[in-house]
Coordinates of C-alpha atoms and ligand atoms in Angstrom, one line a residue:
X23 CA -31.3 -1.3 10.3
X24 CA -31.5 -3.0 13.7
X25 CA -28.2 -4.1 15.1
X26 CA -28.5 -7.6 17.4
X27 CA -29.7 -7.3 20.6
X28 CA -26.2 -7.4 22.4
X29 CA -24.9 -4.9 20.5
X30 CA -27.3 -2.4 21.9
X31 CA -27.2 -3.6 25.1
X32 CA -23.6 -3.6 25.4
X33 CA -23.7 -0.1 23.6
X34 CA -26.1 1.3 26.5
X35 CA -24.2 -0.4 28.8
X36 CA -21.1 1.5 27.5
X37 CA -22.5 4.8 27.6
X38 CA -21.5 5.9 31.4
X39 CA -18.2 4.5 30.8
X40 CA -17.8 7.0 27.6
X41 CA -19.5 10.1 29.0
X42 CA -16.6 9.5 32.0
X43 CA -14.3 9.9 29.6
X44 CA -15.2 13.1 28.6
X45 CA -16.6 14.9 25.4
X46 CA -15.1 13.0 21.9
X47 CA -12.9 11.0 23.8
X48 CA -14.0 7.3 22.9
X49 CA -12.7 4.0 23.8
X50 CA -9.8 2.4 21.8
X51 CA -11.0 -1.0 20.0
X52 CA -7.1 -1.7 20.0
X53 CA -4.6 -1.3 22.7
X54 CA -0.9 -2.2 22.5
X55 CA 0.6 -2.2 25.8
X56 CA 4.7 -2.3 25.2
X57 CA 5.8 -3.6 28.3
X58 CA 9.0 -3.0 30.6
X59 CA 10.6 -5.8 28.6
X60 CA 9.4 -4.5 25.2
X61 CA 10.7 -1.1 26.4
X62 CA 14.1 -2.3 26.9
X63 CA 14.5 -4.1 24.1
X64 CA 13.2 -0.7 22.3
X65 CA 15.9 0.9 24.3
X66 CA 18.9 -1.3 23.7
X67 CA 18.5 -0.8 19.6
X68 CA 18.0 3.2 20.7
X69 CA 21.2 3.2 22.2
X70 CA 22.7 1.7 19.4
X71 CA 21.5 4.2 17.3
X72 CA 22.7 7.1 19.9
X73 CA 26.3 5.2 20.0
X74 CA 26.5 5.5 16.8
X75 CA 25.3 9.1 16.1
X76 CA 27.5 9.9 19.2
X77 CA 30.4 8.6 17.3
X78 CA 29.8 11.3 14.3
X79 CA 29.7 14.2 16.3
X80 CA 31.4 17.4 14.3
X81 CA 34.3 18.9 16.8
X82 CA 35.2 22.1 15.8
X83 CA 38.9 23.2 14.8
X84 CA 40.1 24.9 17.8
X85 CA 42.8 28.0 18.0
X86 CA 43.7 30.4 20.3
X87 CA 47.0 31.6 22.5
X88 CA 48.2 30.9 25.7
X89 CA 50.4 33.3 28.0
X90 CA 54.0 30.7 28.9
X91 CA 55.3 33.3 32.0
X92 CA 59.2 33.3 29.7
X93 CA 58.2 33.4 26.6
X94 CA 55.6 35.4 26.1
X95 CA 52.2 33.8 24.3
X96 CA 52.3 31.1 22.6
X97 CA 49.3 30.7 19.5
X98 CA 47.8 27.1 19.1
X99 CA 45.7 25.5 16.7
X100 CA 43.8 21.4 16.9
X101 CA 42.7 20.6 13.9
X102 CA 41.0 17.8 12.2
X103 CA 39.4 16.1 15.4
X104 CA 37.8 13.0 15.4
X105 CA 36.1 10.8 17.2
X106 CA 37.7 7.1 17.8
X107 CA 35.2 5.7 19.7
X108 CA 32.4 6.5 21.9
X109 CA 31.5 3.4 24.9
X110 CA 28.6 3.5 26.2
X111 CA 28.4 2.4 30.0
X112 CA 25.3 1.8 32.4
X113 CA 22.0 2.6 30.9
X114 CA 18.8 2.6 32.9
X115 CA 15.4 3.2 31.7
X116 CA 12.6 4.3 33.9
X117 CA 9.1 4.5 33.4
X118 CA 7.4 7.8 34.7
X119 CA 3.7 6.9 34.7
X120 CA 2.0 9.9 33.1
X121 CA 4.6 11.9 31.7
X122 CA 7.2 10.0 29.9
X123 CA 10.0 7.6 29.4
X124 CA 13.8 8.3 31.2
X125 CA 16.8 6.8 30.4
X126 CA 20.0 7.6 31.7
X127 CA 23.5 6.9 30.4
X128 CA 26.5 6.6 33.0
X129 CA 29.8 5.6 32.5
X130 CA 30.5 6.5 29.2
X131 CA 33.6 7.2 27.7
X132 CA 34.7 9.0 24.6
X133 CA 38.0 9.1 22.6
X134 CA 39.0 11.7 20.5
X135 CA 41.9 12.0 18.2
X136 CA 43.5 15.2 16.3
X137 CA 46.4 17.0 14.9
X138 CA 48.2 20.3 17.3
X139 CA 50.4 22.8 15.9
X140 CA 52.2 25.5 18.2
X141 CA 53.7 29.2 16.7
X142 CA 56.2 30.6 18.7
X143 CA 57.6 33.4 16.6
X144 CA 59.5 31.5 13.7
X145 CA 59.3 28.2 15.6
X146 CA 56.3 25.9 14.7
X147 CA 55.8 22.5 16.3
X148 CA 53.0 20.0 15.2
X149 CA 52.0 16.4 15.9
X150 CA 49.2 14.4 17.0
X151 CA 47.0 13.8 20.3
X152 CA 44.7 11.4 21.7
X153 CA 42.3 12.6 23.8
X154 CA 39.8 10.4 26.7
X155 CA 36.7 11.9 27.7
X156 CA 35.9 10.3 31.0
X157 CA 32.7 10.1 33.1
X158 CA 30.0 11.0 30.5
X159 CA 26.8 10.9 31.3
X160 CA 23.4 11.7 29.9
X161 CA 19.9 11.7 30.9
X162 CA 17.1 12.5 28.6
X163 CA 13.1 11.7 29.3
X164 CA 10.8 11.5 26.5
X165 CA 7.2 12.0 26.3
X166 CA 4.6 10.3 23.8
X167 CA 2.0 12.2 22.4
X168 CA -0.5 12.0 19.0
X169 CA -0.7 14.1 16.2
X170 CA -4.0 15.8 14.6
X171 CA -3.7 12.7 12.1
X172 CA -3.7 10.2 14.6
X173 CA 0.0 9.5 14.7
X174 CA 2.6 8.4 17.9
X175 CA 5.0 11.6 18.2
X176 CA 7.8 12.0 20.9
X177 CA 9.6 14.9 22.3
X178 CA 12.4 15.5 24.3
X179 CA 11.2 16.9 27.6
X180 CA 14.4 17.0 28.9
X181 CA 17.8 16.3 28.6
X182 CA 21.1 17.0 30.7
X183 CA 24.7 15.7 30.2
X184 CA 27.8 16.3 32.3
X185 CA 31.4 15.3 31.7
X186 CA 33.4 14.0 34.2
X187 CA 37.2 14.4 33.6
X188 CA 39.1 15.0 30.2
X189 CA 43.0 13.8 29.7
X190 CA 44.9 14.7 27.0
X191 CA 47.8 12.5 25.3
X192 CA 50.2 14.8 23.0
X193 CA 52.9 12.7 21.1
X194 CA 56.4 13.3 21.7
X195 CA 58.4 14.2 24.4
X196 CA 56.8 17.6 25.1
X197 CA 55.5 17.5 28.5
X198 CA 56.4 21.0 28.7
X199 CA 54.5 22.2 25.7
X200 CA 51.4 20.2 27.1
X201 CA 51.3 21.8 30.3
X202 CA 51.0 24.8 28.5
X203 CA 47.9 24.6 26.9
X204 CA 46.4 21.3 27.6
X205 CA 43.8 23.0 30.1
X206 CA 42.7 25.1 27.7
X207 CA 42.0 22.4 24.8
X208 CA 40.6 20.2 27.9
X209 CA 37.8 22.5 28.5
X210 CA 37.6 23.6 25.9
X211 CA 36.8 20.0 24.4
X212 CA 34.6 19.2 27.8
X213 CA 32.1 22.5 26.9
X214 CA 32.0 21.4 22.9
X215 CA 31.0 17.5 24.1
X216 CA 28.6 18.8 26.8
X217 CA 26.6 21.2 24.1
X218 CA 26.7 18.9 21.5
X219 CA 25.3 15.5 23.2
X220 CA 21.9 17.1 24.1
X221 CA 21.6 18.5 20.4
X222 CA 22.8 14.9 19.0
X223 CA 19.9 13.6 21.2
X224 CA 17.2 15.9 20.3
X225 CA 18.5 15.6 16.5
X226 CA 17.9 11.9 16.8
X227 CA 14.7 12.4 18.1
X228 CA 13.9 14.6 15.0
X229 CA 15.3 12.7 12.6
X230 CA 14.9 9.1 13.4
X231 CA 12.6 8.8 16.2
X232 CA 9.9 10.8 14.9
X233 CA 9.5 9.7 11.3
X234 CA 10.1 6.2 12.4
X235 CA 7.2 6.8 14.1
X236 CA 5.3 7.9 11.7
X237 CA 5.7 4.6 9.7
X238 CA 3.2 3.5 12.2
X239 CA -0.3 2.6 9.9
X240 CA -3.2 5.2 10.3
X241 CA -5.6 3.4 7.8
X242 CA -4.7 0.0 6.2
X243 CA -6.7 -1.5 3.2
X244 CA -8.4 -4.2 3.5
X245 CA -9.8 -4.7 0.2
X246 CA -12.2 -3.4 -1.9
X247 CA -14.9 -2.8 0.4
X248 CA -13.1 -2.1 3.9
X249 CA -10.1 -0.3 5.8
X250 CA -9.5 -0.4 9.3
X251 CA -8.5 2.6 10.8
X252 CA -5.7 2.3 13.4
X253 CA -5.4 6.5 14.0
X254 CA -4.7 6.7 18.0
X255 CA -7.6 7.9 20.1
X256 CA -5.4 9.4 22.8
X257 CA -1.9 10.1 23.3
X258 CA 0.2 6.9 24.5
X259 CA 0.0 6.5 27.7
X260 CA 3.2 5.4 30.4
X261 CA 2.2 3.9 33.5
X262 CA 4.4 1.6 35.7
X263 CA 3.2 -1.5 33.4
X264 CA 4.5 0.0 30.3
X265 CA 3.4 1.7 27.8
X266 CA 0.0 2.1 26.3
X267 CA -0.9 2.9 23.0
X268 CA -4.8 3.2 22.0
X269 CA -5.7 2.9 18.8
X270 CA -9.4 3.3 17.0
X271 CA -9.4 0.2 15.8
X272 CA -12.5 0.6 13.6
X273 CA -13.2 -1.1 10.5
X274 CA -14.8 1.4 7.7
X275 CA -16.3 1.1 4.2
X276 CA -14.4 3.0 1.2
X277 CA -17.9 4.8 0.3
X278 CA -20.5 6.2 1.9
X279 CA -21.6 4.2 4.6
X280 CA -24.1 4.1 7.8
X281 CA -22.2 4.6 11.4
X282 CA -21.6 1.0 13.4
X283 CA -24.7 1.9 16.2
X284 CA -22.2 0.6 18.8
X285 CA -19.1 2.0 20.6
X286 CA -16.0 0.0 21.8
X287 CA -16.2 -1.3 25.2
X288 CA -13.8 -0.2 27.9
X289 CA -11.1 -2.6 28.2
X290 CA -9.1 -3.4 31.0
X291 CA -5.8 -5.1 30.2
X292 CA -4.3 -7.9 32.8
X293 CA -1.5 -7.5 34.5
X294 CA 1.1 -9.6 32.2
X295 CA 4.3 -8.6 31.6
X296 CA 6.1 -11.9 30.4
X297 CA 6.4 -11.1 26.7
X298 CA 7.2 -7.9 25.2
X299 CA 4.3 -6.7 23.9
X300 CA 0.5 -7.2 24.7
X301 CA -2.6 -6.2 22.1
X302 CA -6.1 -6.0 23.9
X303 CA -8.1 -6.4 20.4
X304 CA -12.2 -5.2 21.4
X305 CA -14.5 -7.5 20.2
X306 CA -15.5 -4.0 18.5
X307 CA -13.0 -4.6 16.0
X308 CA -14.6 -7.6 14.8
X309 CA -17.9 -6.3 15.0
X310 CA -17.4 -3.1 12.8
X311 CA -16.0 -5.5 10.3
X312 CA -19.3 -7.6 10.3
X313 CA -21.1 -3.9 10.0
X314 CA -19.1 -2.6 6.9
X315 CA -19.5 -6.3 5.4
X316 CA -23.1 -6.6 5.9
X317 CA -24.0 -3.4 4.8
X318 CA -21.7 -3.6 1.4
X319 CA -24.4 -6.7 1.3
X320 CA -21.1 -9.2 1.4
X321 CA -23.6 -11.5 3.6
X322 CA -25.9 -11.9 1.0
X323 CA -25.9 -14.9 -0.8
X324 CA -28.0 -15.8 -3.4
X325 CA -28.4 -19.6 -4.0
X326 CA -30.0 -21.1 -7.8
X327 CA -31.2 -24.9 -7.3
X328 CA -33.2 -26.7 -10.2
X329 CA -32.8 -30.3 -8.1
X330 CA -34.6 -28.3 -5.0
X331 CA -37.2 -26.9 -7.3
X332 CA -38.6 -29.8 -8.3
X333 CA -40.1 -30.2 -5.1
X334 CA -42.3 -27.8 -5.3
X335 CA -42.3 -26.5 -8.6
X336 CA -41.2 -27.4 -11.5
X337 CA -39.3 -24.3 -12.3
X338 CA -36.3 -23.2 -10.7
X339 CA -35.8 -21.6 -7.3
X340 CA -33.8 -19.0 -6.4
X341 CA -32.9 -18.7 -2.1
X342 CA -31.9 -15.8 -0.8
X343 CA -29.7 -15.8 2.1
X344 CA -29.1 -13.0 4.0
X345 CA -28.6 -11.7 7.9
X346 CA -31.2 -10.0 9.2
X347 CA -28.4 -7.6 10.9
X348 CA -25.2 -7.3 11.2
X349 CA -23.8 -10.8 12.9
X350 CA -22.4 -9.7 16.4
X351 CA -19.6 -11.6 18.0
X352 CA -19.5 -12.0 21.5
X353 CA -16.4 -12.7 23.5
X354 CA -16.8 -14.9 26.6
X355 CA -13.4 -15.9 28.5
X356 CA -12.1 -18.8 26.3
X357 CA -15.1 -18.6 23.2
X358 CA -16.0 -16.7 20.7
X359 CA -19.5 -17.3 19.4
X360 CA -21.7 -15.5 16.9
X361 CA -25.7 -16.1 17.0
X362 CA -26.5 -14.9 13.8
X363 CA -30.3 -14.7 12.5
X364 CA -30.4 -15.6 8.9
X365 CA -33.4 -14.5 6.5
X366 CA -34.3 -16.9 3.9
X367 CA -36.3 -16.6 1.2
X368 CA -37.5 -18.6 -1.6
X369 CA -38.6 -17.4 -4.8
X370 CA -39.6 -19.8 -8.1
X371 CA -38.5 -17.8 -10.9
X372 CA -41.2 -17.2 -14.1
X373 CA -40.3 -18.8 -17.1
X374 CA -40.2 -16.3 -20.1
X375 CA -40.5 -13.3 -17.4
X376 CA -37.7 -11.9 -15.3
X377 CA -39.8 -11.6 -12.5
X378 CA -39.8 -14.1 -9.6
X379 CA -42.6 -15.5 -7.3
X380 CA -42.5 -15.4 -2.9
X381 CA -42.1 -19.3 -2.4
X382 CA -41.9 -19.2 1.4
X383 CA -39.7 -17.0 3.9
X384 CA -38.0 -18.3 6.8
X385 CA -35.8 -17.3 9.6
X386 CA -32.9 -19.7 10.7
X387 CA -30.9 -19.6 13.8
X388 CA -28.0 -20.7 15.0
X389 CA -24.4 -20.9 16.8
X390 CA -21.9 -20.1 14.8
X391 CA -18.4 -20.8 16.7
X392 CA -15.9 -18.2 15.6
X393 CA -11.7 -19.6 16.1
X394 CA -9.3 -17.0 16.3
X395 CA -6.3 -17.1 15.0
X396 CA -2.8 -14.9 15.0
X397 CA 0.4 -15.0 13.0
X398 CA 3.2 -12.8 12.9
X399 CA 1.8 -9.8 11.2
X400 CA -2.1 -10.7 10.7
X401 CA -5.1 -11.5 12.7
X402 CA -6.9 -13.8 11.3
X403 CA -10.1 -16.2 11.6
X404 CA -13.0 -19.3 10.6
X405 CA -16.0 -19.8 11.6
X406 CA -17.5 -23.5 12.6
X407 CA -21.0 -24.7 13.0
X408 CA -21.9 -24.5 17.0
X409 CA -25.5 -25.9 16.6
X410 CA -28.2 -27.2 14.3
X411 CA -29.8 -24.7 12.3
X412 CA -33.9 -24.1 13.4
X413 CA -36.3 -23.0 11.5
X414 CA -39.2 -20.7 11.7
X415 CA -41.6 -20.3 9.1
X416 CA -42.6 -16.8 8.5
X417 CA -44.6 -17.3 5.5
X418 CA -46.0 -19.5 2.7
X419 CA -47.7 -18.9 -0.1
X420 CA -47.2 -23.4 -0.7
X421 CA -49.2 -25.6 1.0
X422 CA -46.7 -27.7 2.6
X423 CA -43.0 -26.9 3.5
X424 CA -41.1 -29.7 4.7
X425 CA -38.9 -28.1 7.0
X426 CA -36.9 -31.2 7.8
X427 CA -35.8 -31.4 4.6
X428 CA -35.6 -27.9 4.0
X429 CA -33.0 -28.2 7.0
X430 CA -30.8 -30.6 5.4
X431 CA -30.9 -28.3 2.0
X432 CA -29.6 -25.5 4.2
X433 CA -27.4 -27.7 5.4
X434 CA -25.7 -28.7 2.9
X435 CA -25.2 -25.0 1.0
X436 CA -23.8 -23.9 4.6
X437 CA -21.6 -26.5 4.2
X438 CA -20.3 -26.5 0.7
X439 CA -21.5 -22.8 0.0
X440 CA -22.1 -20.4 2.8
X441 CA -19.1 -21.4 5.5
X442 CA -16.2 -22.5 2.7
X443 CA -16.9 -18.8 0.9
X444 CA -17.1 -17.0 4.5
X445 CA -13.8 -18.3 5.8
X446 CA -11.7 -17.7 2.6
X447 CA -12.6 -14.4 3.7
X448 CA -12.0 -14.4 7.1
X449 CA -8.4 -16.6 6.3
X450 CA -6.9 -13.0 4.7
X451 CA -7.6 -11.2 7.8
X452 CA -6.5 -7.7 9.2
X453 CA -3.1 -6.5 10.0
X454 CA -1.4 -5.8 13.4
X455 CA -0.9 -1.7 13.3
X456 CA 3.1 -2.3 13.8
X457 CA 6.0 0.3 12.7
X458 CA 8.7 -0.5 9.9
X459 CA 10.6 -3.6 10.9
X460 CA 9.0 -4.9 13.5
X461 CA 7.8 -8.3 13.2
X462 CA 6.2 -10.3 16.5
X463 CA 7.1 -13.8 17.5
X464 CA 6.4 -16.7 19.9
X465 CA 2.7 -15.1 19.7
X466 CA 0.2 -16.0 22.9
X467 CA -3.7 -15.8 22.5
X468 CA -6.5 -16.1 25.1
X469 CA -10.1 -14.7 24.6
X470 CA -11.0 -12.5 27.4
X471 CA -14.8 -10.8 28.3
X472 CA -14.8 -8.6 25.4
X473 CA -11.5 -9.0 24.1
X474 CA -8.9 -11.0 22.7
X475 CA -5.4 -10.6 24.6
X476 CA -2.4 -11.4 22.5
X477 CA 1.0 -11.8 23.8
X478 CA 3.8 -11.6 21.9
X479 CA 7.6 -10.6 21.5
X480 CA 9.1 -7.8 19.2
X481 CA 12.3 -8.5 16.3
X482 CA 13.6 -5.7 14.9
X483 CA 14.5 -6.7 11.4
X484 CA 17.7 -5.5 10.1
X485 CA 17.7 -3.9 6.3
Ligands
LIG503 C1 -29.3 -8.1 1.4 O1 -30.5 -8.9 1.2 C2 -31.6 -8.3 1.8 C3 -32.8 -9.3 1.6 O2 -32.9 -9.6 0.3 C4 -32.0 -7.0 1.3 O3 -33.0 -6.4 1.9 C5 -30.7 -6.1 1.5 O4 -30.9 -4.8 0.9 C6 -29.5 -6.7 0.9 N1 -28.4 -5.9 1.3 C7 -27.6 -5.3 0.4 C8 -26.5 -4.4 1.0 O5 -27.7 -5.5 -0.8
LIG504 C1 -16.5 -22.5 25.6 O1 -16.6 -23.6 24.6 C2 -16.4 -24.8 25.1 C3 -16.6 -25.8 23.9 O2 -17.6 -25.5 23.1 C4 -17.5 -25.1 26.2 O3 -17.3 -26.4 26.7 C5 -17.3 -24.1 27.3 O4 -18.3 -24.3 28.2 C6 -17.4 -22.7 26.7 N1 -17.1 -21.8 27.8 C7 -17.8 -20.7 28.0 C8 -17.4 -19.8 29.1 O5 -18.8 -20.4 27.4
LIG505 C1 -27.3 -21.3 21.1 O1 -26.7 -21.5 22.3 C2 -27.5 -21.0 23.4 C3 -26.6 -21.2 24.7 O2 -25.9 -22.4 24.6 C4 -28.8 -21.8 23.5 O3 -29.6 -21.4 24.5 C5 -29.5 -21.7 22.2 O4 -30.7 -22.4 22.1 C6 -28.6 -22.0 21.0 N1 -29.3 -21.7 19.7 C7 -29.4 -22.6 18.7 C8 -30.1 -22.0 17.5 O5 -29.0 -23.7 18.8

């Protein structure tokens, strides 16, 4: 099967752009570019998260003995430490364009509360201390890579913490007891907090980072015929914009099916960085959807008319409508059009037979307006007559065909039939490829060469 003109044109046009890539790398039909101010807003709830997690770190009983120069050692013992609260300070996040994301973490402070006991012979004195970690501060960079089944993973690359200054606050009036040992419990506090912040980091990392991740969609069902595949062709990518994420974007059939003979484009994004998140959706999206449709035979239609028949037989007709390839959509800044060629042809079905006689055949053409439409999770879209339909006979085995009137008949089951059956279809649409939670708003479109740009801003929701 032939695909449209365009499409091979724009797939020969595509193929020095691809071979640049380099072997089995191909274009994404899907590009989400998180931007600074997407990243950020991603950051703030990560923080929260790391606050949080922060807050539940495990300190460790601590015991030991400390020479006092007149009365010999003295043996301690902390137990039961907590923390009462962990403030974070400054956080700054910076983009390192082709390695990874940094954010660093100043001015935090930490609070930690516990029970002491002192042994001196027969002589044993407890109470209770508060502790304030000064000065904290942390920097970790990330990087962004894929997964053999197409997933977004993230690794710590590297992460360093110092603390600056530790005070500790015993209760009662033992000043001279403190000065005893409160060194010891001090640094020994300020090591604990310095190993366990990194290892709280990368533990977040593994345990919510990752598999939240991972609730990003490889392949989402369409419906009975198609999926679309949403497996990353590359690993994300940081540059000073943001962050990209390229995604196949390719729309398949559940069985066996014929390869789309087309490649995505290369797509250049604009430089917009208003809204939190940008999708560059390849007009290859749309047109390996037409490609698993058409050849599931979705664009056949098969139309029964007695009324029509009478005209030129006196037994019924049966038309059959169907593309002569797969309908190609082409984006031009602000349109999207399809030129679709349409086979028709008419048979008279055989009384008392189940076989069915060649009528005529035509070809139709015509512009078919495509609107695209977004909401907050779907794409979606309707087609609208651009043009008259014309007609070119390709054959008759009648001696007359009057094509005006044969127009208006087409006319008319476009109208009630063809476009009305379509665009229920094209109402349930695909889905964004978006993680757990996230849910876009105050969404932007605006049809680019080749692409559809779609702005929009990210809401975590809260379960
Ligand atoms: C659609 O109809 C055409 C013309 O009748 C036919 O050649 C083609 O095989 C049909 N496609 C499918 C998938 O049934
Ligand atoms: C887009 O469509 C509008 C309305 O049909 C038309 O006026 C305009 O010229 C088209 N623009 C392009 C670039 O084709
Ligand atoms: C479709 O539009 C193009 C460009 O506007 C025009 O050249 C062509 O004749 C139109 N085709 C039909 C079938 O109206």
């Amino acid at each position: 099967m032939m695909a449209s003109p365009y499409c091979v044109v724009a797939a020969l046009l595509l193929l020095p752009e691809v071979s640049r890539l380099g072997e089995g790398v191909s274009n994404p039909g899907f590009v989400a570019r998180i931007t600074r101010k997407g990243l950020e807003y991603a950051h703030q709830y990560g923080m929260a998260i790391l606050k949080k997690e922060l807050s539940t770190i495990n300190l460790p009983d601590l015991s030991g003995s400390v020479p006092a120069d007149l009365i010999g050692s003295v043996s301690y013992q902390c137990w039961s430490l907590g923390i009462r609260n962990f403030q974070l300070g400054n956080s700054h996040l910076s983009l390192l364009p082709g390695q990874g994301i940094a954010a660093s973490l100043s001015n935090n402070y930490m609070s930690v509360y516990g029970n002491w006991k002192v042994k001196k012979a027969f002589i044993t004195l407890q109470g209770t201390f508060d502790l304030s970690v000064n000065d904290v501060s942390i920097s970790v960079s990330l990087k962004l890579g894929k997964d053999k089944s197409g997933r977004p993973t993230a690794s710590v690359t590297h992460c360093s913490n110092s603390v600056g200054h530790v005070s500790i606050h015993i209760s009662g009036s033992l000043s001279w007891l403190l000065n005893l040992f409160h060194n010891v419990i001090e640094n020994k506090l300020k090591k604990i907090a310095e190993e366990k912040i990194c290892e709280i980091v990368e533990e977040l990392t593994t345990s919510h980072l990752k598999p939240y991740l991972r609730t990003l969609p490889v392949t989402l069902k369409i419906d009975q015929v198609a999926f679309i595949n949403y497996c990353l062709v590359g690993a994300p990518q940081v540059t000073s914009e943001g962050l990209d994420i390229p995604f196949k974007g390719k729309f398949s059939g559940h069985g066996r099916h014929t390869k789309a003979p087309f490649d995505a484009p290369p797509i250049k994004l604009p430089q917009e960085h208003d809204l939190m998140i940008y999708f560059a959706v390849s007009e290859y999206v749309f047109n390996t959807a037409s490609w698993v449709y058409y050849q599931a035979g979705h664009m056949n239609f098969t139309i029964r008319s007695e009324h029509l028949a009478k005209l030129y037989t006196n037994m019924e007709l049966e038309l059959e409508v169907s593309p002569e390839s797969a309908p190609c959509l082409m984006f031009t800044p602000g349109n999207v059009t399809l030129v679709p060629v349409i086979n028709i042809q008419a048979f008279t079905l055989l009384p008392d037979s189940l076989d069915r006689e060649l009528l005529f055949q035509l070809r139709v053409r015509t512009n078919i307006s495509a609107t695209i439409s977004v909401s907050s999770n779907r794409i979606w879209g309707s087609l609208t007559p651009g043009s008259k339909l014309k007609l070119e006979l390709i054959q008759s085995n009648i001696d007359f065909l009057n094509e005006q009137l044969m127009e208006s008949v087409l006319n008319y089951y476009a109208t009630y039939l063809i476009y009305p059956s379509v665009n229920a279809k094209l109402a349930e649409g695909f889905p964004f490829p978006l993680p757990r939670d996230i849910y876009l708003n105050g969404l932007q479109l605006r049809i680019h060469k080749n692409f559809l740009l779609i702005g929009a801003n990210m809401k975590q929701v809260e379960d």
